[in-house]
Coordinates of C-alpha atoms in Angstrom, one line a residue:
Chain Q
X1 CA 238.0 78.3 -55.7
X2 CA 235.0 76.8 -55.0
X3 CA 233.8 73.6 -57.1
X4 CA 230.7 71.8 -57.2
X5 CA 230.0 68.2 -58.5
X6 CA 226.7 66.4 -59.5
X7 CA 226.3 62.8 -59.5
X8 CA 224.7 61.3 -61.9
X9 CA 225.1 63.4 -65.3
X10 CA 222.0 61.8 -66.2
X11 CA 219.1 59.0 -64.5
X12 CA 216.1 57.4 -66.3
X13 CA 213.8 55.5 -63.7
X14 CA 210.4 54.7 -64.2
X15 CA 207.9 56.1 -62.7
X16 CA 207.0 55.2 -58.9
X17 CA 210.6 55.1 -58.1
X18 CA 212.1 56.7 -55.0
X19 CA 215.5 58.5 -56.4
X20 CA 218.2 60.5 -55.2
X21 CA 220.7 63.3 -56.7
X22 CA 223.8 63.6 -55.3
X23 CA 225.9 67.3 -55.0
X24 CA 229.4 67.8 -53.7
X25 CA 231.5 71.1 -52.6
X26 CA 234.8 71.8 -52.0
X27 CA 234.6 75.0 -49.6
X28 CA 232.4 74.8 -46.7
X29 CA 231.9 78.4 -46.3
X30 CA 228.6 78.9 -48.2
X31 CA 225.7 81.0 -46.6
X32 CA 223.1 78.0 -48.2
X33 CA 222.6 75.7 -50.9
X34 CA 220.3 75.8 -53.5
X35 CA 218.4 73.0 -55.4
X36 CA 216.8 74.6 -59.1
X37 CA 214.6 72.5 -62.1
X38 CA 215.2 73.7 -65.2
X39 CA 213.0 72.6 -68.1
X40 CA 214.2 73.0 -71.7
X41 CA 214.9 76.2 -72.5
X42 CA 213.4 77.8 -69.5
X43 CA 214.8 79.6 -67.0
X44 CA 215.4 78.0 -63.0
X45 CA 213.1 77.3 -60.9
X46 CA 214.1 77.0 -57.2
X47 CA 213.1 74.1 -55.4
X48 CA 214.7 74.0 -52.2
X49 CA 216.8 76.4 -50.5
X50 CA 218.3 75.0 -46.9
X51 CA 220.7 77.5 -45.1
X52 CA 224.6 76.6 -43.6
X53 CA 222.6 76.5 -40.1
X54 CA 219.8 74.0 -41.5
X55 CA 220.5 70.0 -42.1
X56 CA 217.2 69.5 -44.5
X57 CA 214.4 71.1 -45.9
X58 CA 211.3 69.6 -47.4
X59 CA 208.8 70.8 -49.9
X60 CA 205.7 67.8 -50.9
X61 CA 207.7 64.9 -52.4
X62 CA 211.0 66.9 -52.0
X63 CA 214.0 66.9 -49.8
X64 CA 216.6 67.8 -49.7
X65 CA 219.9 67.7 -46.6
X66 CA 223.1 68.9 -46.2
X67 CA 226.0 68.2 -44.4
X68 CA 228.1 71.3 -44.5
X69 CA 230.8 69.4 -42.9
X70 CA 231.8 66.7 -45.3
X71 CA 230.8 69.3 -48.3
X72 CA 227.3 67.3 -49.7
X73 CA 224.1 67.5 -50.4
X74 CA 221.2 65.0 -51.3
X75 CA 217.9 65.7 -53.2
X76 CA 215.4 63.2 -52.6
X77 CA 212.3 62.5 -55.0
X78 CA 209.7 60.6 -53.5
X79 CA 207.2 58.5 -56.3
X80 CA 208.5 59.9 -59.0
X81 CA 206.6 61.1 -62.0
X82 CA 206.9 61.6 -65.5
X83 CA 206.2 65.6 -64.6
X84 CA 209.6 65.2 -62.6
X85 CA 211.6 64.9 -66.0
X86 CA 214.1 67.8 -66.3
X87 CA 217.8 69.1 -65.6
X88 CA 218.4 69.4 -61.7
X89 CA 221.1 72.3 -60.5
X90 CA 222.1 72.7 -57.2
X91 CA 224.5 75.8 -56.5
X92 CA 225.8 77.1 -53.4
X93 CA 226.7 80.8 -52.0
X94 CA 229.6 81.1 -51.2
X95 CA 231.0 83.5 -47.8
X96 CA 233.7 84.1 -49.5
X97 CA 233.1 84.8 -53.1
X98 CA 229.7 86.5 -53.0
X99 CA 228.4 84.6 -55.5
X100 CA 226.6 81.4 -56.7
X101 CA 228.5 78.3 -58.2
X102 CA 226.6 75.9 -59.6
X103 CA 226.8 72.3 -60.5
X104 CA 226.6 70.9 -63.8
X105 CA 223.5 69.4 -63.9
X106 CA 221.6 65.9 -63.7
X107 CA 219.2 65.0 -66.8
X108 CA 216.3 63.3 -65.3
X109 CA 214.0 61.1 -67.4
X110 CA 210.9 59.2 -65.5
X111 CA 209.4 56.9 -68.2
X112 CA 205.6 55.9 -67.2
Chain W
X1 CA 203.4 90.3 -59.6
X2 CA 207.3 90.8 -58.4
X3 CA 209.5 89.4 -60.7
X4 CA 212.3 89.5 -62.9
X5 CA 211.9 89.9 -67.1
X6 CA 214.2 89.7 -69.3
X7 CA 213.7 90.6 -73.1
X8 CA 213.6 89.5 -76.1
X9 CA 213.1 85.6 -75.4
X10 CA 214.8 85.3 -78.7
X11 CA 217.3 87.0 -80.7
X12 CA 219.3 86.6 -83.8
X13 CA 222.1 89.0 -84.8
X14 CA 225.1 89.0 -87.4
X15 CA 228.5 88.1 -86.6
X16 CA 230.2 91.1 -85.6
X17 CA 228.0 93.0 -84.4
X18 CA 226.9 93.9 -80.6
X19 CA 223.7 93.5 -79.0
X20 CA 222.2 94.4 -75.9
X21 CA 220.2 91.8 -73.6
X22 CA 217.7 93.4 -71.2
X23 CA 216.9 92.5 -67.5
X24 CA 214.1 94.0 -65.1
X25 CA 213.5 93.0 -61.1
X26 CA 210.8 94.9 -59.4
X27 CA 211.7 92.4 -56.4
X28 CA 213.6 95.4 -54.4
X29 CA 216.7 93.1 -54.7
X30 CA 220.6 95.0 -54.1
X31 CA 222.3 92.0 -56.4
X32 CA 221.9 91.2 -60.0
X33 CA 223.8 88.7 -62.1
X34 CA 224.2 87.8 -65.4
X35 CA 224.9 84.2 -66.6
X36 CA 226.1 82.5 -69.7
X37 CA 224.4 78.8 -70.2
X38 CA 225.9 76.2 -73.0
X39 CA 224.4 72.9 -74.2
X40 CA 224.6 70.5 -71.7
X41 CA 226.6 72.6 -69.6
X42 CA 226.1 74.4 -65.9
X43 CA 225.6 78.4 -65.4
X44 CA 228.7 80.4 -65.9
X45 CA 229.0 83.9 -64.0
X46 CA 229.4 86.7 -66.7
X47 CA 229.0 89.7 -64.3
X48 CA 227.6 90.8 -61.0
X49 CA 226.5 93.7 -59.2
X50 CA 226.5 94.2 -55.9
X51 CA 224.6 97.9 -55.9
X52 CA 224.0 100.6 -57.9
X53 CA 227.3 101.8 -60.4
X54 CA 229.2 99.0 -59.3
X55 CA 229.6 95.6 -60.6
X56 CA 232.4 93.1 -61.1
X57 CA 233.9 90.6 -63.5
X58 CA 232.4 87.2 -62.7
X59 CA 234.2 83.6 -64.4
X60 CA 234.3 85.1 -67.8
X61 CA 233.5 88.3 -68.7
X62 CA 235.7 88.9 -71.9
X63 CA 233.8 89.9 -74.8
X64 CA 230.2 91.1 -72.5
X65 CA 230.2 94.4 -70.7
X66 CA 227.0 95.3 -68.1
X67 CA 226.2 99.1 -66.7
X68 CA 224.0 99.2 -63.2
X69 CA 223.1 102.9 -63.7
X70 CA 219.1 101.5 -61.6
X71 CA 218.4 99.3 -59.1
X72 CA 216.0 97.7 -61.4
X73 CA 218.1 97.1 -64.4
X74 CA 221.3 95.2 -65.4
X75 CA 221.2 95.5 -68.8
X76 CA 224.1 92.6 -70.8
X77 CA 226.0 94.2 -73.8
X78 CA 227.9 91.1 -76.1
X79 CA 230.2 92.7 -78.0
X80 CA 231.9 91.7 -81.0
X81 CA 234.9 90.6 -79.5
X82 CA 232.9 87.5 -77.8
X83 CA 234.3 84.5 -79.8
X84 CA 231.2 81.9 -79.1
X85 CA 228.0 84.1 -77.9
X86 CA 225.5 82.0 -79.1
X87 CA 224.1 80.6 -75.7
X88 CA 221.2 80.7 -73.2
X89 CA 221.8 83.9 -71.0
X90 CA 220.0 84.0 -67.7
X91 CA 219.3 87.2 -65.2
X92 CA 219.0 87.0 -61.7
X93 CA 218.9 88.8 -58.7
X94 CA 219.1 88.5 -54.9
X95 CA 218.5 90.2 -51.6
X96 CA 221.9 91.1 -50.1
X97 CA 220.6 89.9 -46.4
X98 CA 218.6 87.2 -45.1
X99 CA 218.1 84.6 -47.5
X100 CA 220.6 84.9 -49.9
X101 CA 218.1 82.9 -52.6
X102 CA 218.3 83.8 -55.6
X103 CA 215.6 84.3 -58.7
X104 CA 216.1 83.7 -62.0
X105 CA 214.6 85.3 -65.3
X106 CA 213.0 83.0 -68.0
X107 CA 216.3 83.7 -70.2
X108 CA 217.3 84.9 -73.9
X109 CA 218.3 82.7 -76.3
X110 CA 221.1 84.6 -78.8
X111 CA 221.8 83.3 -82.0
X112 CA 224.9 84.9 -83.7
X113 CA 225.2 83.9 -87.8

């Protein structure tokens, strides 16, 4: 059964700072890996999408890399801003399950 | 505008009985999902369907039942035997080739007194 972990639950940084959210996986066999923003009570938002065959993808102060092999994946925020405060999902889809799992989450807070 | 809707945005029912929870993709997409979303809590797969009169169980299904009678809908029944169903429910869909990305819907929030 595929698993996935996010590390931290929650960050507060102020605003400038260079951070980075951290996703694990226990099964490797995942077609890509998704990276969402949810704001309260809204739906997701999909930030990044990198495929099995892809290391990183980038989108304006965004990236975001995985290494299939070891089961992880980074989100990187460059100069981060207040307008960056919100819940941060990845998920992955799985070969073998059809189907998106999803991480529980890290609560982001950028103070100005 | 391609996209997926789900109504209402909120809704409030009596304990015991059911209540349907609607979800619309003009995106051409095969898949739809439903998911169940708690307090501080990831998504949690209700149901999926694959195509059209098909679907599946997902993580926990007990107490929700779906139909996929259209490619464009994937309509959500909670039924009165769901112990907790006040939560944030959130439709998606997804192209069965290619990408594999999948969109979301803006959610429903249920309320059950």
């Amino acid at each position: 059964k595929q698993e996935v972990t996010q590390i931290p639950a929650a960050l507060s940084v102020p605003e400038g700072e260079n951070l980075v959210l951290n996703c694990s996986f226990t099964d490797s066999a995942i077609y890509n890996l998704q990276w969402f923003r949810q704001d309260p009570g809204k739906g997701l938002t999909s930030l990044l999408l990198i495929q099995s065959s892809q290391r990183e993808q980038t989108s304006g102060r965004l990236n975001a890399s995985l290494d299939k092999s070891s089961g992880r994946s980074t989100l990187y925020i460059a100069a981060s801003q207040p307008g960056d405060s919100a819940t941060y999902l990845c998920a992955v889809f799985g070969t073998s399950y059809g189907k998106l799992t999803f991480g529980q989450g890290t609560i982001l807070t950028v103070h100005p | 505008d391609g996209g997926i809707t789900q109504s209402p945005k909120y809704l409030f029912r009596k304990e015991g009985q059911n209540v349907t929870l609607s979800c619309e993709q003009n995106l051409n997409h095969d898949a739809m999902y439903w998911y169940r979303q708690d307090p501080g809590q990831g998504l949690r797969l209700i149901y999926y369907s694959q195509i059209v009169n098909d679907f599946q169980k997902g993580d926990i299904a007990e107490g929700y039942s779906v139909s996929r009678e259209k490619k464009e809908s994937f309509p959500l029944t909670v039924t009165s035997a769901q112990k907790n169903p006040t939560a944030f429910y959130l439709c998606a869909s997804l192209p069965t080739a290619n990408s594999y990305e999948q969109y979301f819907g803006p959610g429903t929030r249920l309320t059950v007194t």
